[in-house]
mmCIF file of C-alpha atoms in Angstrom:
data_model
loop_
_atom_site.group_PDB
_atom_site.id
_atom_site.type_symbol
_atom_site.label_atom_id
_atom_site.label_comp_id
_atom_site.label_asym_id
_atom_site.label_seq_id
_atom_site.Cartn_x
_atom_site.Cartn_y
_atom_site.Cartn_z
ATOM 1 C CA UNK A 1 31.641 -69.280 170.669
ATOM 2 C CA UNK A 2 33.565 -67.124 173.031
ATOM 3 C CA UNK A 3 31.366 -64.045 172.152
ATOM 4 C CA UNK A 4 28.318 -66.168 172.911
ATOM 5 C CA UNK A 5 29.821 -66.964 176.298
ATOM 6 C CA UNK A 6 30.614 -63.355 176.970
ATOM 7 C CA UNK A 7 26.989 -62.382 176.296
ATOM 8 C CA UNK A 8 25.768 -65.233 178.578
ATOM 9 C CA UNK A 9 27.972 -63.991 181.322
ATOM 10 C CA UNK A 10 26.445 -60.567 181.109
ATOM 11 C CA UNK A 11 23.085 -61.959 181.434
ATOM 12 C CA UNK A 12 24.078 -64.020 184.364
ATOM 13 C CA UNK A 13 25.081 -60.763 186.286
ATOM 14 C CA UNK A 14 21.623 -59.355 185.544
ATOM 15 C CA UNK A 15 19.446 -62.250 186.331
ATOM 16 C CA UNK A 16 20.490 -64.877 188.875
ATOM 17 C CA UNK A 17 18.006 -67.790 189.692
ATOM 18 C CA UNK A 18 17.575 -69.364 193.160
ATOM 19 C CA UNK A 19 20.004 -71.939 194.338
ATOM 20 C CA UNK A 20 17.664 -74.769 193.825
ATOM 21 C CA UNK A 21 16.935 -73.413 190.327
ATOM 22 C CA UNK A 22 20.590 -73.066 189.510
ATOM 23 C CA UNK A 23 21.211 -76.873 190.223
ATOM 24 C CA UNK A 24 18.079 -77.667 188.457
ATOM 25 C CA UNK A 25 19.155 -75.943 185.339
ATOM 26 C CA UNK A 26 22.395 -77.913 184.958
ATOM 27 C CA UNK A 27 20.699 -81.166 185.536
ATOM 28 C CA UNK A 28 18.027 -80.354 182.985
ATOM 29 C CA UNK A 29 20.682 -79.122 180.612
ATOM 30 C CA UNK A 30 22.490 -82.422 180.977
ATOM 31 C CA UNK A 31 19.371 -84.448 180.400
ATOM 32 C CA UNK A 32 18.519 -82.394 177.295
ATOM 33 C CA UNK A 33 22.061 -82.762 175.963
ATOM 34 C CA UNK A 34 21.910 -86.545 176.607
ATOM 35 C CA UNK A 35 18.455 -86.714 174.810
ATOM 36 C CA UNK A 36 19.741 -84.803 171.805
ATOM 37 C CA UNK A 37 22.830 -87.117 171.482
ATOM 38 C CA UNK A 38 25.546 -85.190 173.308
ATOM 39 C CA UNK A 39 28.597 -87.354 173.864
ATOM 40 C CA UNK A 40 31.024 -86.243 176.495
ATOM 41 C CA UNK A 41 32.006 -85.683 180.122
ATOM 42 C CA UNK A 42 31.021 -82.710 182.244
ATOM 43 C CA UNK A 43 32.882 -81.777 185.452
ATOM 44 C CA UNK A 44 32.049 -78.983 187.854
ATOM 45 C CA UNK A 45 34.193 -78.318 190.845
ATOM 46 C CA UNK A 46 34.804 -75.733 193.521
ATOM 47 C CA UNK A 47 37.995 -75.579 195.539
ATOM 48 C CA UNK A 48 39.184 -78.747 193.773
ATOM 49 C CA UNK A 49 36.081 -80.649 195.083
ATOM 50 C CA UNK A 50 34.012 -82.303 192.367
ATOM 51 C CA UNK A 51 30.364 -80.999 192.707
ATOM 52 C CA UNK A 52 29.094 -82.934 189.555
ATOM 53 C CA UNK A 53 30.833 -85.261 187.136
ATOM 54 C CA UNK A 54 28.791 -86.901 184.522
ATOM 55 C CA UNK A 55 29.454 -89.072 181.413
ATOM 56 C CA UNK A 56 26.995 -89.574 178.471
ATOM 57 C CA UNK A 57 27.114 -90.909 174.978
ATOM 58 C CA UNK A 58 29.602 -93.263 173.288
ATOM 59 C CA UNK A 59 33.244 -93.921 173.634
ATOM 60 C CA UNK A 60 32.855 -95.472 170.059
ATOM 61 C CA UNK A 61 29.700 -95.495 168.137
ATOM 62 C CA UNK A 62 30.866 -98.303 165.970
ATOM 63 C CA UNK A 63 31.087 -100.936 168.700
ATOM 64 C CA UNK A 64 28.404 -99.156 170.819
ATOM 65 C CA UNK A 65 30.782 -98.737 173.842
ATOM 66 C CA UNK A 66 29.401 -96.435 176.328
ATOM 67 C CA UNK A 67 31.452 -93.372 177.500
ATOM 68 C CA UNK A 68 32.850 -93.348 181.101
ATOM 69 C CA UNK A 69 33.834 -90.449 183.252
ATOM 70 C CA UNK A 70 37.567 -91.466 183.245
ATOM 71 C CA UNK A 71 37.769 -91.753 179.473
ATOM 72 C CA UNK A 72 40.544 -89.843 177.631
ATOM 73 C CA UNK A 73 39.884 -87.218 174.959
ATOM 74 C CA UNK A 74 41.929 -85.235 172.555
ATOM 75 C CA UNK A 75 42.178 -81.834 174.129
ATOM 76 C CA UNK A 76 43.109 -80.142 170.739
ATOM 77 C CA UNK A 77 44.007 -76.548 171.488
ATOM 78 C CA UNK A 78 43.738 -76.836 175.338
ATOM 79 C CA UNK A 79 47.220 -78.143 174.767
ATOM 80 C CA UNK A 80 48.529 -74.664 174.434
ATOM 81 C CA UNK A 81 48.278 -73.926 178.212
ATOM 82 C CA UNK A 82 50.791 -76.958 178.735
ATOM 83 C CA UNK A 83 53.037 -75.650 176.010
ATOM 84 C CA UNK A 84 52.954 -72.142 177.661
ATOM 85 C CA UNK A 85 53.681 -73.718 180.962
ATOM 86 C CA UNK A 86 56.875 -75.498 179.411
ATOM 87 C CA UNK A 87 58.079 -71.994 178.356
ATOM 88 C CA UNK A 88 57.359 -70.458 181.749
ATOM 89 C CA UNK A 89 59.179 -73.324 183.515
ATOM 90 C CA UNK A 90 62.196 -72.684 181.123
ATOM 91 C CA UNK A 91 61.955 -68.978 182.016
ATOM 92 C CA UNK A 92 62.215 -69.850 185.816
ATOM 93 C CA UNK A 93 65.040 -72.109 185.193
ATOM 94 C CA UNK A 94 66.917 -69.227 183.486
ATOM 95 C CA UNK A 95 66.938 -70.779 180.150
ATOM 96 C CA UNK A 96 64.991 -67.964 178.380
ATOM 97 C CA UNK A 97 63.251 -64.839 178.637
ATOM 98 C CA UNK A 98 59.840 -63.932 177.534
ATOM 99 C CA UNK A 99 61.210 -60.846 175.699
ATOM 100 C CA UNK A 100 63.989 -62.863 174.002
ATOM 101 C CA UNK A 101 63.827 -62.814 170.216
ATOM 102 C CA UNK A 102 62.643 -65.736 168.180
ATOM 103 C CA UNK A 103 65.843 -65.433 166.138
ATOM 104 C CA UNK A 104 67.927 -66.221 169.229
ATOM 105 C CA UNK A 105 66.604 -69.844 169.081
ATOM 106 C CA UNK A 106 65.030 -70.548 165.716
ATOM 107 C CA UNK A 107 66.138 -69.360 162.193
ATOM 108 C CA UNK A 108 62.947 -67.897 160.317
ATOM 109 C CA UNK A 109 62.483 -65.298 157.789
ATOM 110 C CA UNK A 110 60.272 -63.341 160.192
ATOM 111 C CA UNK A 111 62.352 -60.846 162.210
ATOM 112 C CA UNK A 112 61.308 -58.820 165.324
ATOM 113 C CA UNK A 113 59.090 -61.614 166.999
ATOM 114 C CA UNK A 114 59.580 -62.247 170.767
ATOM 115 C CA UNK A 115 58.709 -65.214 172.827
ATOM 116 C CA UNK A 116 56.064 -63.034 174.413
ATOM 117 C CA UNK A 117 54.466 -62.426 170.843
ATOM 118 C CA UNK A 118 54.374 -66.199 170.326
ATOM 119 C CA UNK A 119 52.684 -66.756 173.688
ATOM 120 C CA UNK A 120 50.067 -64.189 173.170
ATOM 121 C CA UNK A 121 49.129 -64.641 169.522
ATOM 122 C CA UNK A 122 50.716 -61.268 168.522
ATOM 123 C CA UNK A 123 53.344 -62.528 166.187
ATOM 124 C CA UNK A 124 51.787 -61.967 162.844
ATOM 125 C CA UNK A 125 53.178 -65.410 161.687
ATOM 126 C CA UNK A 126 51.426 -67.179 158.676
ATOM 127 C CA UNK A 127 49.429 -70.436 159.224
ATOM 128 C CA UNK A 128 51.851 -73.285 158.903
ATOM 129 C CA UNK A 129 49.168 -75.835 158.059
ATOM 130 C CA UNK A 130 48.345 -73.807 154.797
ATOM 131 C CA UNK A 131 51.804 -73.960 153.502
ATOM 132 C CA UNK A 132 52.215 -77.697 154.497
ATOM 133 C CA UNK A 133 48.985 -78.451 152.820
ATOM 134 C CA UNK A 134 49.999 -76.954 149.624
ATOM 135 C CA UNK A 135 53.574 -78.326 149.417
ATOM 136 C CA UNK A 136 54.176 -81.282 151.715
ATOM 137 C CA UNK A 137 54.100 -84.919 150.436
ATOM 138 C CA UNK A 138 51.140 -86.232 152.460
ATOM 139 C CA UNK A 139 52.417 -89.794 152.184
ATOM 140 C CA UNK A 140 55.147 -88.753 154.973
ATOM 141 C CA UNK A 141 54.512 -87.547 158.479
ATOM 142 C CA UNK A 142 55.817 -84.019 159.298
ATOM 143 C CA UNK A 143 56.883 -82.709 162.639
ATOM 144 C CA UNK A 144 58.377 -79.404 163.824
ATOM 145 C CA UNK A 145 61.655 -79.674 161.898
ATOM 146 C CA UNK A 146 59.723 -80.073 158.601
ATOM 147 C CA UNK A 147 57.379 -77.347 159.531
ATOM 148 C CA UNK A 148 60.218 -74.882 160.174
ATOM 149 C CA UNK A 149 62.050 -76.012 156.958
ATOM 150 C CA UNK A 150 59.011 -75.285 154.763
ATOM 151 C CA UNK A 151 58.336 -71.935 156.469
ATOM 152 C CA UNK A 152 61.833 -71.012 155.590
ATOM 153 C CA UNK A 153 61.614 -72.558 152.001
ATOM 154 C CA UNK A 154 58.383 -70.877 150.988
ATOM 155 C CA UNK A 155 58.399 -67.843 153.211
ATOM 156 C CA UNK A 156 54.609 -67.255 153.295
ATOM 157 C CA UNK A 157 53.793 -63.623 153.967
ATOM 158 C CA UNK A 158 53.181 -62.580 157.643
ATOM 159 C CA UNK A 159 49.746 -61.110 158.601
ATOM 160 C CA UNK A 160 50.962 -57.982 160.505
ATOM 161 C CA UNK A 161 54.056 -56.628 162.360
ATOM 162 C CA UNK A 162 54.660 -58.240 165.710
ATOM 163 C CA UNK A 163 52.664 -56.655 168.353
ATOM 164 C CA UNK A 164 50.328 -54.764 165.945
ATOM 165 C CA UNK A 165 47.278 -57.089 166.808
ATOM 166 C CA UNK A 166 45.928 -60.375 168.125
ATOM 167 C CA UNK A 167 45.617 -63.224 165.618
ATOM 168 C CA UNK A 168 45.244 -66.776 166.807
ATOM 169 C CA UNK A 169 48.340 -68.619 165.672
ATOM 170 C CA UNK A 170 49.084 -72.447 165.737
ATOM 171 C CA UNK A 171 52.290 -71.722 164.041
ATOM 172 C CA UNK A 172 53.462 -69.611 167.147
ATOM 173 C CA UNK A 173 52.866 -72.596 169.508
ATOM 174 C CA UNK A 174 54.823 -74.918 167.181
ATOM 175 C CA UNK A 175 57.771 -72.626 167.284
ATOM 176 C CA UNK A 176 57.418 -72.401 171.153
ATOM 177 C CA UNK A 177 57.765 -76.100 171.432
ATOM 178 C CA UNK A 178 60.830 -75.970 169.191
ATOM 179 C CA UNK A 179 62.279 -73.066 171.302
ATOM 180 C CA UNK A 180 61.849 -75.323 174.430
ATOM 181 C CA UNK A 181 63.793 -78.066 172.736
ATOM 182 C CA UNK A 182 66.516 -75.675 171.560
ATOM 183 C CA UNK A 183 66.864 -74.132 175.172
ATOM 184 C CA UNK A 184 67.004 -77.499 176.902
ATOM 185 C CA UNK A 185 68.437 -79.850 174.453
ATOM 186 C CA UNK A 186 65.664 -82.208 175.238
ATOM 187 C CA UNK A 187 62.672 -83.724 173.462
ATOM 188 C CA UNK A 188 59.599 -81.765 174.132
ATOM 189 C CA UNK A 189 57.335 -84.648 174.707
ATOM 190 C CA UNK A 190 59.600 -86.366 177.203
ATOM 191 C CA UNK A 191 60.259 -83.149 178.985
ATOM 192 C CA UNK A 192 56.524 -82.345 179.341
ATOM 193 C CA UNK A 193 56.166 -85.789 180.971
ATOM 194 C CA UNK A 194 59.065 -84.960 183.365
ATOM 195 C CA UNK A 195 58.087 -81.411 184.210
ATOM 196 C CA UNK A 196 54.279 -81.478 184.272
ATOM 197 C CA UNK A 197 52.453 -84.815 183.894
ATOM 198 C CA UNK A 198 54.646 -86.903 186.413
ATOM 199 C CA UNK A 199 54.897 -84.213 189.240
ATOM 200 C CA UNK A 200 51.136 -83.713 189.037
ATOM 201 C CA UNK A 201 50.364 -87.354 188.886
ATOM 202 C CA UNK A 202 48.376 -86.855 185.825
ATOM 203 C CA UNK A 203 48.651 -90.555 184.872
ATOM 204 C CA UNK A 204 45.935 -90.350 182.126
ATOM 205 C CA UNK A 205 47.551 -87.453 180.237
ATOM 206 C CA UNK A 206 50.320 -87.652 177.524
ATOM 207 C CA UNK A 207 51.215 -86.534 174.072
ATOM 208 C CA UNK A 208 50.342 -89.739 172.190
ATOM 209 C CA UNK A 209 51.189 -91.044 168.692
ATOM 210 C CA UNK A 210 48.399 -92.746 166.708
ATOM 211 C CA UNK A 211 49.809 -96.141 167.633
ATOM 212 C CA UNK A 212 49.890 -95.281 171.310
ATOM 213 C CA UNK A 213 46.257 -93.988 171.273
ATOM 214 C CA UNK A 214 45.231 -97.308 169.632
ATOM 215 C CA UNK A 215 46.549 -99.200 172.644
ATOM 216 C CA UNK A 216 44.671 -97.108 175.292
ATOM 217 C CA UNK A 217 41.272 -98.863 175.887
ATOM 218 C CA UNK A 218 39.372 -95.900 177.336
ATOM 219 C CA UNK A 219 40.378 -93.440 174.520
ATOM 220 C CA UNK A 220 37.356 -91.795 173.323
ATOM 221 C CA UNK A 221 37.176 -91.671 169.507
ATOM 222 C CA UNK A 222 36.057 -88.343 167.763
ATOM 223 C CA UNK A 223 33.041 -88.775 165.707
ATOM 224 C CA UNK A 224 31.211 -86.818 163.003
ATOM 225 C CA UNK A 225 27.881 -87.491 161.349
ATOM 226 C CA UNK A 226 28.018 -89.114 157.859
ATOM 227 C CA UNK A 227 25.662 -88.317 154.936
ATOM 228 C CA UNK A 228 22.966 -90.531 156.617
ATOM 229 C CA UNK A 229 23.180 -88.662 159.845
ATOM 230 C CA UNK A 230 25.087 -91.516 161.735
ATOM 231 C CA UNK A 231 28.033 -90.871 163.908
ATOM 232 C CA UNK A 232 31.218 -92.461 162.504
ATOM 233 C CA UNK A 233 34.832 -92.149 163.392
ATOM 234 C CA UNK A 234 36.174 -88.842 162.390
ATOM 235 C CA UNK A 235 39.354 -90.405 161.032
ATOM 236 C CA UNK A 236 37.369 -91.670 158.170
ATOM 237 C CA UNK A 237 36.826 -88.136 156.732
ATOM 238 C CA UNK A 238 39.328 -86.534 154.615
ATOM 239 C CA UNK A 239 39.158 -83.347 156.623
ATOM 240 C CA UNK A 240 40.837 -85.386 159.381
ATOM 241 C CA UNK A 241 43.860 -86.374 157.277
ATOM 242 C CA UNK A 242 46.052 -83.557 158.662
ATOM 243 C CA UNK A 243 46.135 -85.201 161.947
ATOM 244 C CA UNK A 244 47.949 -88.073 160.374
ATOM 245 C CA UNK A 245 50.397 -86.277 157.909
ATOM 246 C CA UNK A 246 51.131 -83.637 160.478
ATOM 247 C CA UNK A 247 51.053 -86.197 163.254
ATOM 248 C CA UNK A 248 54.577 -85.359 164.698
ATOM 249 C CA UNK A 249 53.964 -81.689 165.397
ATOM 250 C CA UNK A 250 54.590 -80.502 168.848
ATOM 251 C CA UNK A 251 53.077 -77.390 170.692
ATOM 252 C CA UNK A 252 49.757 -76.354 169.278
ATOM 253 C CA UNK A 253 47.827 -79.498 170.115
ATOM 254 C CA UNK A 254 47.992 -83.403 170.631
ATOM 255 C CA UNK A 255 47.787 -83.520 174.383
ATOM 256 C CA UNK A 256 45.122 -86.093 175.456
ATOM 257 C CA UNK A 257 43.764 -86.321 178.803
ATOM 258 C CA UNK A 258 40.508 -86.844 180.976
ATOM 259 C CA UNK A 259 38.366 -84.609 183.178
ATOM 260 C CA UNK A 260 39.878 -85.579 186.545
ATOM 261 C CA UNK A 261 43.551 -85.084 185.374
ATOM 262 C CA UNK A 262 42.556 -81.653 184.036
ATOM 263 C CA UNK A 263 41.116 -80.827 187.504
ATOM 264 C CA UNK A 264 44.448 -81.837 188.958
ATOM 265 C CA UNK A 265 46.119 -79.348 186.479
ATOM 266 C CA UNK A 266 43.628 -76.727 187.293
ATOM 267 C CA UNK A 267 44.382 -76.989 191.020
ATOM 268 C CA UNK A 268 48.219 -77.164 190.661
ATOM 269 C CA UNK A 269 47.988 -73.681 189.003
ATOM 270 C CA UNK A 270 46.812 -72.194 192.269
ATOM 271 C CA UNK A 271 50.076 -73.483 193.965
ATOM 272 C CA UNK A 272 53.834 -73.091 193.081
ATOM 273 C CA UNK A 273 54.416 -76.747 192.186
ATOM 274 C CA UNK A 274 55.363 -75.753 188.533
ATOM 275 C CA UNK A 275 56.207 -72.015 188.639
ATOM 276 C CA UNK A 276 55.825 -68.995 191.080
ATOM 277 C CA UNK A 277 52.520 -67.214 191.568
ATOM 278 C CA UNK A 278 54.279 -64.125 190.225
ATOM 279 C CA UNK A 279 54.902 -66.063 186.886
ATOM 280 C CA UNK A 280 51.280 -67.237 186.728
ATOM 281 C CA UNK A 281 49.995 -63.724 187.320
ATOM 282 C CA UNK A 282 51.980 -62.803 184.197
ATOM 283 C CA UNK A 283 50.318 -65.582 182.358
ATOM 284 C CA UNK A 284 46.959 -64.210 183.230
ATOM 285 C CA UNK A 285 47.746 -60.647 182.326
ATOM 286 C CA UNK A 286 46.617 -58.876 179.043
ATOM 287 C CA UNK A 287 49.141 -57.973 176.318
ATOM 288 C CA UNK A 288 49.690 -54.361 175.426
ATOM 289 C CA UNK A 289 49.567 -53.775 171.728
ATOM 290 C CA UNK A 290 51.727 -51.379 169.757
ATOM 291 C CA UNK A 291 48.929 -48.893 169.595
ATOM 292 C CA UNK A 292 48.357 -49.052 173.420
ATOM 293 C CA UNK A 293 45.273 -50.989 173.449
ATOM 294 C CA UNK A 294 44.956 -54.369 175.210
ATOM 295 C CA UNK A 295 44.524 -58.013 173.891
ATOM 296 C CA UNK A 296 43.111 -60.395 176.398
ATOM 297 C CA UNK A 297 45.004 -63.600 175.683
ATOM 298 C CA UNK A 298 47.834 -64.265 178.041
ATOM 299 C CA UNK A 299 50.159 -67.372 178.066
ATOM 300 C CA UNK A 300 47.875 -70.086 176.797
ATOM 301 C CA UNK A 301 44.660 -68.527 178.359
ATOM 302 C CA UNK A 302 41.986 -66.225 177.054
ATOM 303 C CA UNK A 303 41.340 -63.679 179.794
ATOM 304 C CA UNK A 304 37.922 -62.120 180.997
ATOM 305 C CA UNK A 305 38.700 -59.594 183.624
ATOM 306 C CA UNK A 306 35.146 -59.418 184.721
ATOM 307 C CA UNK A 307 32.639 -62.491 185.275
ATOM 308 C CA UNK A 308 29.901 -63.503 187.488
ATOM 309 C CA UNK A 309 32.762 -64.771 189.904
ATOM 310 C CA UNK A 310 35.590 -62.177 189.313
ATOM 311 C CA UNK A 311 38.517 -62.730 186.879
ATOM 312 C CA UNK A 312 37.945 -65.717 184.458
ATOM 313 C CA UNK A 313 40.487 -67.587 182.347
ATOM 314 C CA UNK A 314 39.360 -70.108 179.723
ATOM 315 C CA UNK A 315 40.341 -72.001 176.557
ATOM 316 C CA UNK A 316 38.513 -73.990 173.989
ATOM 317 C CA UNK A 317 39.836 -76.692 171.808
ATOM 318 C CA UNK A 318 38.531 -78.331 168.500
ATOM 319 C CA UNK A 319 39.833 -81.225 166.512
ATOM 320 C CA UNK A 320 37.766 -83.403 163.935
ATOM 321 C CA UNK A 321 35.035 -84.751 166.133
ATOM 322 C CA UNK A 322 36.303 -83.116 169.431
ATOM 323 C CA UNK A 323 35.201 -79.995 171.249
ATOM 324 C CA UNK A 324 36.779 -79.141 174.603
ATOM 325 C CA UNK A 325 36.766 -76.379 177.098
ATOM 326 C CA UNK A 326 38.021 -75.388 180.412
ATOM 327 C CA UNK A 327 36.673 -72.452 182.328
ATOM 328 C CA UNK A 328 38.408 -71.319 185.424
ATOM 329 C CA UNK A 329 37.087 -68.528 187.946
ATOM 330 C CA UNK A 330 40.229 -67.656 189.583
ATOM 331 C CA UNK A 331 39.125 -65.610 192.501
ATOM 332 C CA UNK A 332 36.739 -68.239 193.756
ATOM 333 C CA UNK A 333 38.407 -71.474 192.613
ATOM 334 C CA UNK A 334 35.506 -72.640 190.481
ATOM 335 C CA UNK A 335 36.148 -74.955 187.645
ATOM 336 C CA UNK A 336 34.160 -76.119 184.525
ATOM 337 C CA UNK A 337 35.580 -78.896 182.289
ATOM 338 C CA UNK A 338 33.572 -80.335 179.372
ATOM 339 C CA UNK A 339 35.119 -82.971 176.913
ATOM 340 C CA UNK A 340 33.039 -83.653 173.904
ATOM 341 C CA UNK A 341 33.718 -86.284 171.287
ATOM 342 C CA UNK A 342 30.962 -85.936 168.617
ATOM 343 C CA UNK A 343 31.320 -82.200 167.893
ATOM 344 C CA UNK A 344 27.807 -81.510 169.241
ATOM 345 C CA UNK A 345 26.340 -77.989 169.418
ATOM 346 C CA UNK A 346 25.028 -78.481 172.965
ATOM 347 C CA UNK A 347 28.398 -77.990 174.529
ATOM 348 C CA UNK A 348 27.994 -74.097 175.186
ATOM 349 C CA UNK A 349 24.590 -74.579 176.510
ATOM 350 C CA UNK A 350 26.161 -76.950 179.139
ATOM 351 C CA UNK A 351 28.943 -74.304 179.841
ATOM 352 C CA UNK A 352 25.940 -71.741 180.615
ATOM 353 C CA UNK A 353 24.220 -74.183 182.895
ATOM 354 C CA UNK A 354 27.357 -75.202 184.712
ATOM 355 C CA UNK A 355 28.118 -71.500 185.403
ATOM 356 C CA UNK A 356 24.663 -70.821 186.778
ATOM 357 C CA UNK A 357 25.003 -73.925 188.939
ATOM 358 C CA UNK A 358 28.234 -72.660 190.629
ATOM 359 C CA UNK A 359 26.367 -69.842 192.201
ATOM 360 C CA UNK A 360 25.931 -71.975 195.397
ATOM 361 C CA UNK A 361 25.664 -75.845 196.124
#
């Protein structure tokens, strides 16, 4: 997916249509996506001002409830940028250092890993979900303490030595949330509400349990096609079961939000409401691997040093039925947010069209 976006950005530099054509491309892409069954919200903004926000599809297919712009979606791995911010706030409060050893906070069978390795996916840690899937009693709900217990108990082999290469790691972000709890003595969920969601007035954003989600009227359910080609709730598929028996995990996912709250978050990152600009610059910096090459994943953000609008940071997310993305062009304060709740293949076409539309309004 990201390689596809990179190729598109190159093409954008070479061929740029007129202003009118740029806007027309986005409108046509939205119309096409809607015709082809895309369900989700598209938001395009510049300098924090919404240029376009559109909702299409269904909040729930079973009840034929239409989707609205304010509806709340599972963000999946977009949650990692919030986890990284919690670590950055801890650092600015003097509670930890990015180059502290993991072993200072959490006992694991994996020595030599720093907090910076966890943030940048350069730790070499094994996949926690694999070991839990193999050994955990799925009639029970696991969280971070149980995940850590099973990593210590079964000691699955690491993939590589810390800093040798980049490999996306949900395990690393579980450990980051646990480090925040260890450093602060507070619950990660409550602290995220106190440190991020409330100060930024992100009233639609939270880490919600299954029971809490059920009480949110405008929560957009994730949907997958059944054998007959009909969209049904993703929770009815066995592939979604892990969201239940790993339902108490913190760090790699589980934040739910809507497009306008994510725009509030996006704009706050240009200020010093949460952390200093110096710390944010570090979050957007490439990691130097042991062999001297660069890995372009910062603290919860994929980094593209060159794009049609200068430096870009972005992240995608995927849960059963959900596909999400935020694209931020830092030098020109341009933003694309797309939240999808039927795992539709048109999402990246919409990202392309939205990028073209940002040329000028």
